[in-house]
Coordinates of N, CA, C and O in Angstrom, one line a residue:
X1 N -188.1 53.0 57.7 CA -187.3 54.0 58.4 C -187.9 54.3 59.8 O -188.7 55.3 59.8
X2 N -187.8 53.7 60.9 CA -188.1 53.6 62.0 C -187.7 55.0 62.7 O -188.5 55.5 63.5
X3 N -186.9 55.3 62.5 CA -186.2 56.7 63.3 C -186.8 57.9 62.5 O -187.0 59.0 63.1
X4 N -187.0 57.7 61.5 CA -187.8 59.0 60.7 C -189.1 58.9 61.6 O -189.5 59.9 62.3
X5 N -189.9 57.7 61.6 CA -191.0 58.5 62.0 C -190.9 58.0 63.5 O -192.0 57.7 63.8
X6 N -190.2 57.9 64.4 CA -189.8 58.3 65.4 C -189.8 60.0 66.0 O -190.2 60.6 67.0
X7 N -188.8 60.5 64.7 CA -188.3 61.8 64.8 C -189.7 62.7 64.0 O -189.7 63.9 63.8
X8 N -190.5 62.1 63.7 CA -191.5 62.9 63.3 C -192.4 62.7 64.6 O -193.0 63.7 65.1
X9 N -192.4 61.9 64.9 CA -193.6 61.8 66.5 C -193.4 62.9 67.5 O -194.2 63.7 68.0
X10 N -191.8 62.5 67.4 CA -191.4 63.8 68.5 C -191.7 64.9 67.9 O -192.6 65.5 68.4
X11 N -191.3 65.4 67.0 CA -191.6 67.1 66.2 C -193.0 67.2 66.5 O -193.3 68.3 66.8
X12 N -193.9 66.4 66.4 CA -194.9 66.5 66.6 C -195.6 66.8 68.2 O -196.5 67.6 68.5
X13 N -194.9 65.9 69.0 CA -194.9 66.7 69.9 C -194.1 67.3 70.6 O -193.8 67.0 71.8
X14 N -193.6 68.3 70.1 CA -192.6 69.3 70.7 C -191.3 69.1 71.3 O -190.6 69.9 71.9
X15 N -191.1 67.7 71.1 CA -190.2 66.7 72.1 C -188.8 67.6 70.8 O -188.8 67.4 69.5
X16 N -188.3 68.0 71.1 CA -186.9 68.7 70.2 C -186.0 68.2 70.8 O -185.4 67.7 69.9
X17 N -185.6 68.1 71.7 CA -184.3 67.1 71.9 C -184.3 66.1 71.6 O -183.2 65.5 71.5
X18 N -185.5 65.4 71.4 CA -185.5 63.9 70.7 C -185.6 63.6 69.5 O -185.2 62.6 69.0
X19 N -186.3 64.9 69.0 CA -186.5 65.1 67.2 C -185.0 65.3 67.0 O -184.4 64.4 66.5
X20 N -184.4 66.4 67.2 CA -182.8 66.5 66.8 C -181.7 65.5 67.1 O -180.6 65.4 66.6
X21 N -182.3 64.7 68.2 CA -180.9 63.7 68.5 C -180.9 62.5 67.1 O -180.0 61.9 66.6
X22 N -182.5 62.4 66.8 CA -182.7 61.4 66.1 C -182.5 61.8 64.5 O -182.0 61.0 63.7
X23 N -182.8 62.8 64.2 CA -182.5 63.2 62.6 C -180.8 63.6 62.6 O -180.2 63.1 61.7
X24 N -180.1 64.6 63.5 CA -178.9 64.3 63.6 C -177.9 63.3 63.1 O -176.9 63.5 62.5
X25 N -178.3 62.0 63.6 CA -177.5 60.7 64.1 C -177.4 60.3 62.1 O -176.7 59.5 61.5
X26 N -178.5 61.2 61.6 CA -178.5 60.3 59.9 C -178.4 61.9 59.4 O -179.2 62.2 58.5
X27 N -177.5 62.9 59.7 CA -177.3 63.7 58.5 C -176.3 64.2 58.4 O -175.8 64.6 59.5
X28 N -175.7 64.4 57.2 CA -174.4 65.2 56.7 C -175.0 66.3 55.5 O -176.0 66.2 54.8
X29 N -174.1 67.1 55.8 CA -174.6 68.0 54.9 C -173.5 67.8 53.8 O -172.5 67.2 54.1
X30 N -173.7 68.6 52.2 CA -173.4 68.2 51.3 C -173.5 66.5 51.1 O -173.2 66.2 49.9
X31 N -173.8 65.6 51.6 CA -174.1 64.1 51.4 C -174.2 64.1 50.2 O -174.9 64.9 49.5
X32 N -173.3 62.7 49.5 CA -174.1 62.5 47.7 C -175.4 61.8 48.5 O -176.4 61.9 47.9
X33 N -175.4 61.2 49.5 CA -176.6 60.9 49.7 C -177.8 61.7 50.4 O -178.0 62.3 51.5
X34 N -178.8 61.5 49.1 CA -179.9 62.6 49.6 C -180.3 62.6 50.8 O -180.2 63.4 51.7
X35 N -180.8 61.1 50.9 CA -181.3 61.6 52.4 C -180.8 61.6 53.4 O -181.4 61.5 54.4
X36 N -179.2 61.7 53.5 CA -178.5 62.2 54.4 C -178.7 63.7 54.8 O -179.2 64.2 55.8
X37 N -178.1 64.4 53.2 CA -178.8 65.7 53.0 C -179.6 66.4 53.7 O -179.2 67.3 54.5
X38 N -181.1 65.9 53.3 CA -182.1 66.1 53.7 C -182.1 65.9 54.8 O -183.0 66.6 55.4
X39 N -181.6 65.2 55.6 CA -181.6 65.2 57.2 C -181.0 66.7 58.1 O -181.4 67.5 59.0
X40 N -179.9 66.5 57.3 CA -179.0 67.5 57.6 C -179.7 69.2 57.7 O -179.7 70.0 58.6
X41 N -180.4 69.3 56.0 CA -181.8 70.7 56.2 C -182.6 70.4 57.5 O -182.7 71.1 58.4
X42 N -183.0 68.8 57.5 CA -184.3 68.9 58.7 C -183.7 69.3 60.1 O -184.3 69.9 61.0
X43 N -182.3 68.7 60.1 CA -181.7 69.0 61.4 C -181.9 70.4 61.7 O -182.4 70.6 62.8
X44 N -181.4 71.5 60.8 CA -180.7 72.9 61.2 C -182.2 73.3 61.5 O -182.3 74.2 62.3
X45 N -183.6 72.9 60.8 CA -184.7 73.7 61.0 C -185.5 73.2 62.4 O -186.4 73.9 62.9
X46 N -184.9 72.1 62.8 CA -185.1 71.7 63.8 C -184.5 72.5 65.1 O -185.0 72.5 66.3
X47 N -183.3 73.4 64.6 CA -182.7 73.6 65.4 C -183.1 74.7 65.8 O -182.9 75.0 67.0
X48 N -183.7 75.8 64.8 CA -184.4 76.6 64.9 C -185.9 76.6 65.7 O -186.1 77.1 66.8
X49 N -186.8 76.0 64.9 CA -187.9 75.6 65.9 C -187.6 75.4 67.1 O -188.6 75.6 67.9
X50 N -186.7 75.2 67.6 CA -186.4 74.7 69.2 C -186.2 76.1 69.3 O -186.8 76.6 70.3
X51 N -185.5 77.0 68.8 CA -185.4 78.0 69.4 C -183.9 78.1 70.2 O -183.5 78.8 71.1
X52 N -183.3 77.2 69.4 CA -181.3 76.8 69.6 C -181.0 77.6 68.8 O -181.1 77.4 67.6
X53 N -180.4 78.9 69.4 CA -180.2 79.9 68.1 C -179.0 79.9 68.4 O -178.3 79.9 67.4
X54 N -178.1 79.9 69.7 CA -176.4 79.9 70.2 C -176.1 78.6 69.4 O -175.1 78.6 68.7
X55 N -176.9 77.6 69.5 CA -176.1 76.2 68.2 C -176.0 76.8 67.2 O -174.9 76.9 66.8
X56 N -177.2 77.3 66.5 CA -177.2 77.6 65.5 C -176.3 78.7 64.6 O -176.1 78.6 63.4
X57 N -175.9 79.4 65.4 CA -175.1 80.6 65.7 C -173.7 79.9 65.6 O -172.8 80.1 64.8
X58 N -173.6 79.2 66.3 CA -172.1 78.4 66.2 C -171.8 77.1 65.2 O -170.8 76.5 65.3
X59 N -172.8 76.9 64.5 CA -172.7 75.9 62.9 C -172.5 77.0 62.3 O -171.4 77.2 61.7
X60 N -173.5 78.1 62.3 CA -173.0 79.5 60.6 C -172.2 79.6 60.5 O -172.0 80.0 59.4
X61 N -170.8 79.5 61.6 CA -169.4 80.1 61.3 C -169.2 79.2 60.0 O -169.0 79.9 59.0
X62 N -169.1 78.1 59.7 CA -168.9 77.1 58.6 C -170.1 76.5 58.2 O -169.8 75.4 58.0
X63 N -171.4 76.7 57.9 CA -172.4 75.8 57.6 C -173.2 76.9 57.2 O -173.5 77.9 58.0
X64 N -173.8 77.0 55.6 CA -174.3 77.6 55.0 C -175.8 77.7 55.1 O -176.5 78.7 55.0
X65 N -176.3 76.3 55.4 CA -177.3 75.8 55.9 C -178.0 76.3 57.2 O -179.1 76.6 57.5
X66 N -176.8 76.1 58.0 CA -177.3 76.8 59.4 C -177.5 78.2 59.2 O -178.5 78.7 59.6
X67 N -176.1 79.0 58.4 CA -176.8 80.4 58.1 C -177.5 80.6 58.0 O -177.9 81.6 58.6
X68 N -178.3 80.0 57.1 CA -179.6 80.5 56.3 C -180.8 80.2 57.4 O -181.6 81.1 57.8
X69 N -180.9 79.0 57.8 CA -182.0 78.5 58.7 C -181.7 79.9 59.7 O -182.7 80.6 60.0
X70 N -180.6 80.0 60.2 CA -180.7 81.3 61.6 C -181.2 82.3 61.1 O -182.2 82.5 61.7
X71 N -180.9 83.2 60.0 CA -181.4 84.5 59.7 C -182.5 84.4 59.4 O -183.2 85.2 59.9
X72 N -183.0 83.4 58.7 CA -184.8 82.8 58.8 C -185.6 83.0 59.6 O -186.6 83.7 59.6
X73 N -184.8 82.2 60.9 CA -185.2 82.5 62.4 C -185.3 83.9 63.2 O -186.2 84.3 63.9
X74 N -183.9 84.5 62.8 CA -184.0 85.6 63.5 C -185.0 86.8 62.8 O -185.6 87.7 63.4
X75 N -185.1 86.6 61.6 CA -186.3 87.3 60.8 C -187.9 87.1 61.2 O -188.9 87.9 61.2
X76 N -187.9 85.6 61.5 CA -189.5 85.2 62.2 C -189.6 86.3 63.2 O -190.4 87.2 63.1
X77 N -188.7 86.2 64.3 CA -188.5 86.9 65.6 C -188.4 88.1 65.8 O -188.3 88.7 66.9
X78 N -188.6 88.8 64.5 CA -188.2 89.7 64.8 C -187.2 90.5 65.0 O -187.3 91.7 64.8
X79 N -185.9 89.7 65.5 CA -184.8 90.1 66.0 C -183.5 91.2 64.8 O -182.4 91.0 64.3
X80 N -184.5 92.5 64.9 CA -183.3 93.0 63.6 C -182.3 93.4 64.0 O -181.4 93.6 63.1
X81 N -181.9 93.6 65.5 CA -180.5 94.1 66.0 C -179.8 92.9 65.4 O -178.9 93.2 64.5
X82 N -180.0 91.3 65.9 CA -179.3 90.1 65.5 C -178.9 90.5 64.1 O -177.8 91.0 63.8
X83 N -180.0 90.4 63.3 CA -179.4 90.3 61.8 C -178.8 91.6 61.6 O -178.0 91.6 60.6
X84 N -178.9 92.6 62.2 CA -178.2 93.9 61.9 C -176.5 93.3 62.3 O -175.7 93.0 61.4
X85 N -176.3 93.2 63.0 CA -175.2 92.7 63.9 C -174.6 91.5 62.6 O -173.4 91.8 62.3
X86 N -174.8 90.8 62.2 CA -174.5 89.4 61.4 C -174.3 90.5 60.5 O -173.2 91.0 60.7
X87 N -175.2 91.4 59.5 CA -174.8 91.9 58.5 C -173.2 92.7 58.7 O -172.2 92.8 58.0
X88 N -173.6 93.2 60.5 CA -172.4 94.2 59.8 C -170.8 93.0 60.0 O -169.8 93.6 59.8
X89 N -170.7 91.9 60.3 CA -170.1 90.8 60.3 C -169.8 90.5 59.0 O -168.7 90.1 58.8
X90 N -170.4 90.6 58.2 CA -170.0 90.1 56.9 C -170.9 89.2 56.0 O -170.6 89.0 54.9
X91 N -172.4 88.7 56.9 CA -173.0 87.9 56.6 C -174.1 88.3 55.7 O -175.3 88.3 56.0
X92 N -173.6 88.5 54.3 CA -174.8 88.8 53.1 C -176.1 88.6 53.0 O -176.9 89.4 52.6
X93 N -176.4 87.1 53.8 CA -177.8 87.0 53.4 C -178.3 87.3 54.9 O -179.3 86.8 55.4
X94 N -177.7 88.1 55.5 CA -178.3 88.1 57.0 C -178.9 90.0 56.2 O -180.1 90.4 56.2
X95 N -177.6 90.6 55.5 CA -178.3 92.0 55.4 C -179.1 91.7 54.3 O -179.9 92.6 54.2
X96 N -179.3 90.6 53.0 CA -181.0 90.6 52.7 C -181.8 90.6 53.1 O -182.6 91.5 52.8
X97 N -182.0 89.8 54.1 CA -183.1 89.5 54.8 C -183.5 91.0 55.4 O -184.5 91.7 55.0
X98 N -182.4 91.4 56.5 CA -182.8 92.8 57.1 C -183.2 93.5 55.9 O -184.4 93.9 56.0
X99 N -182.7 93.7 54.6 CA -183.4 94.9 53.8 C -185.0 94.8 53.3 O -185.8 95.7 53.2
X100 N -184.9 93.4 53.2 CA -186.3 92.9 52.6 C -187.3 93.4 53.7 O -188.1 94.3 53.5
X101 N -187.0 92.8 55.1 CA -187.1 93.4 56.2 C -188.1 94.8 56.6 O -189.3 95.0 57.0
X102 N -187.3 95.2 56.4 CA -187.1 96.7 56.8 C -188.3 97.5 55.2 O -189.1 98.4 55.2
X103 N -187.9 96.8 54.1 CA -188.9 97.3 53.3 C -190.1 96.6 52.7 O -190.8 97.0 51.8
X104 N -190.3 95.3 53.6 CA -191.7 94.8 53.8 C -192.9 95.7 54.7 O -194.2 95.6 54.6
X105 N -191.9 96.6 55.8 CA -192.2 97.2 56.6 C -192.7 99.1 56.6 O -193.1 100.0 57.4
X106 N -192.5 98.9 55.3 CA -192.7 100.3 54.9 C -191.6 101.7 55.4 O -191.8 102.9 55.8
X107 N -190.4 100.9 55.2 CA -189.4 101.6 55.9 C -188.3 101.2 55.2 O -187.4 100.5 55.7
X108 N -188.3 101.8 54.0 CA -187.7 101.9 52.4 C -186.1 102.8 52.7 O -184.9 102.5 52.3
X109 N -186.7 104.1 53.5 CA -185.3 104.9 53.8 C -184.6 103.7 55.1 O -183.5 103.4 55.5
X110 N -185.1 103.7 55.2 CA -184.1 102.9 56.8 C -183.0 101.6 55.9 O -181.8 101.3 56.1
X111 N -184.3 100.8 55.0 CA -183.1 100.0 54.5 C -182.5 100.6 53.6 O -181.5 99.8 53.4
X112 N -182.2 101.7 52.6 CA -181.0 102.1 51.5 C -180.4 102.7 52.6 O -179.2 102.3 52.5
X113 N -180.4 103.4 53.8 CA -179.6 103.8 54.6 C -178.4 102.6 55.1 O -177.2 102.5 55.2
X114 N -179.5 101.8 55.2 CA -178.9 100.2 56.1 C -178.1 99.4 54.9 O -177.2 98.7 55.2
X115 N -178.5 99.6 53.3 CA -177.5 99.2 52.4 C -176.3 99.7 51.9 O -175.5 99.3 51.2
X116 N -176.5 101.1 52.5 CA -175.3 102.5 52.4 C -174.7 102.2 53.3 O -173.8 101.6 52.7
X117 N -174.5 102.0 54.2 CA -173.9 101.7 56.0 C -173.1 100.5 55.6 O -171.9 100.4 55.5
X118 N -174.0 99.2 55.2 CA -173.5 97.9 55.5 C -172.7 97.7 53.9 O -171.5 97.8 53.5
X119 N -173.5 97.6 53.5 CA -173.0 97.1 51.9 C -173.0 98.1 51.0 O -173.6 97.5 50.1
X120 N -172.8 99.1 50.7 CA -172.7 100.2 49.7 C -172.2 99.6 48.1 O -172.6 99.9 47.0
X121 N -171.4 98.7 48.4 CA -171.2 98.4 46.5 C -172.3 96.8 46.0 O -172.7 96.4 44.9
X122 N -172.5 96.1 47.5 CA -173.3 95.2 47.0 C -174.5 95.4 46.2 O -175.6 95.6 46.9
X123 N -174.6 95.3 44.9 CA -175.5 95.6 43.9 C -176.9 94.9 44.3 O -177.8 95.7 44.4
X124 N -177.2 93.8 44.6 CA -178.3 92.5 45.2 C -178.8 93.4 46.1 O -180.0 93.7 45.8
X125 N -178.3 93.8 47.1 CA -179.4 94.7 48.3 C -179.6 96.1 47.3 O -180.8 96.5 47.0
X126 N -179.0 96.5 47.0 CA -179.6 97.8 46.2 C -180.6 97.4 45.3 O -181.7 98.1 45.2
X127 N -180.4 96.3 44.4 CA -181.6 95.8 43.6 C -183.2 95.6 44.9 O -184.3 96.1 45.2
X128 N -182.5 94.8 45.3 CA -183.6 94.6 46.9 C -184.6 95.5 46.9 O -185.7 95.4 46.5
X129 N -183.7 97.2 47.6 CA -184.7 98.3 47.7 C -185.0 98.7 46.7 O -186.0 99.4 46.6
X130 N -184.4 98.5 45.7 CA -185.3 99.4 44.3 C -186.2 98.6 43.9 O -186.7 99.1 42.9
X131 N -186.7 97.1 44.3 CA -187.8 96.3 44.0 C -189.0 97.0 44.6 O -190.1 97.0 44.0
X132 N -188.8 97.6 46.2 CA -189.9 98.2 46.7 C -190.1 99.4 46.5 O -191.3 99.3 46.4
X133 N -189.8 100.5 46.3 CA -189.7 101.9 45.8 C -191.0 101.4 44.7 O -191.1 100.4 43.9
X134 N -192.0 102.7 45.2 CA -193.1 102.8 44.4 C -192.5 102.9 42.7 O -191.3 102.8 42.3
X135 N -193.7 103.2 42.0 CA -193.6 103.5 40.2 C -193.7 104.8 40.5 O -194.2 105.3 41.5
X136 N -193.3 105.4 39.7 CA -193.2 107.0 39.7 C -194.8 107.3 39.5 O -195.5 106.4 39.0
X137 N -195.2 108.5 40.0 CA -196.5 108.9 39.4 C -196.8 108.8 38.6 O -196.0 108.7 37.7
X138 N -198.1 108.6 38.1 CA -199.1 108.3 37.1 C -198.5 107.1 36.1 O -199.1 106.8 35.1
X139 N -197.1 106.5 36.6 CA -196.7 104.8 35.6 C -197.8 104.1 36.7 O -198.0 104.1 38.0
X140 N -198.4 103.3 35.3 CA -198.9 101.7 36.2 C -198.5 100.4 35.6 O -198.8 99.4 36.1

C-alpha cells in the first residue's frame, strides 16, 4: 500500500493537504469494505487535525462521522459557543459533549441548566449530569 504510507509520511509531517488528498482518494464511508471505511474515519480526523473545521462543518449536515470527529474537535478547542450553537441545532452529540464539558469543569449547574434549555426530555444528558453530582453526604 504505497499511498498509505505515503499518507502517513505526510501526517507525519504536517503536510495535511497531502495526507487528506491521499487517504480521501481510498475512502467511503459505510464501505463493506473495511479499509475503505477506515479511510474514510482517517479522512474526517485528518480533517480535523488540519484544523478544516468549515469542511468539516459542511460533511455533518449528512456524515455522522464527520459529526462526531467535529464536536471532538470543537471540544479539544475549547470552543463551547460552537458546540452550544450545534446543540441548540439539533445536534445530540454536540450537547453531550458540552454537558460532559461543562461538568468535567466543575460547573454541574451550568450543564442541567444547559440540559433544561437545550434538551429538557432527553434522558442521556440528564443521565450525563447526574453521573457528576457528588454522593450525598457521608455515602461512600
Amino acid at each position: 500500500m504505497e499511498w498509505f504510507e505515503q499518507a502517513r509520511a505526510a501526517e507525519q509531517r504536517r503536510d495535511w493537504g497531502t495526507a487528506i488528498a491521499l487517504v480521501s482518494a481510498h475512502a467511503e464511508c459505510y464501505s463493506p469494505d473495511p479499509d475503505r471505511h477506515d479511510s474514510h474515519l482517517q479522512h474526517m480526523d485528518l480533517l480535523a487535525r488540519a484544523e478544516r473545521l468549515s469542511e468539516l462543518t459542511e460533511r455533518a449536515l449528512t456524515d455522522v462521522h464527520a459529526r462526531r470527529s467535529l464536536n471532538r474537535s470543537l471540544r479539544e478547542r475549547g470552543m463551547e459557543a460552537a458546540l452550544r450553537n450545534r446543540a441548540k441545532d439539533g445536534d445530540r452529540g454536540a450537547l453531550y459533549i458540552l454537558v460532559r464539558l461543562l461538568c468535567e469543569t466543575s460547573r454541574a449547574q451550568e450543564a442541567h441548566r444547559t440540559v433544561q434549555d437545550l434538551g429538557p426530555d432527553d434522558q442521556y444528558a440528564h443521565r450525563i449530569v447526574g453521573s457528576f453530582r457528588s454522593p450525598p453526604s457521608g455515602a461512600r
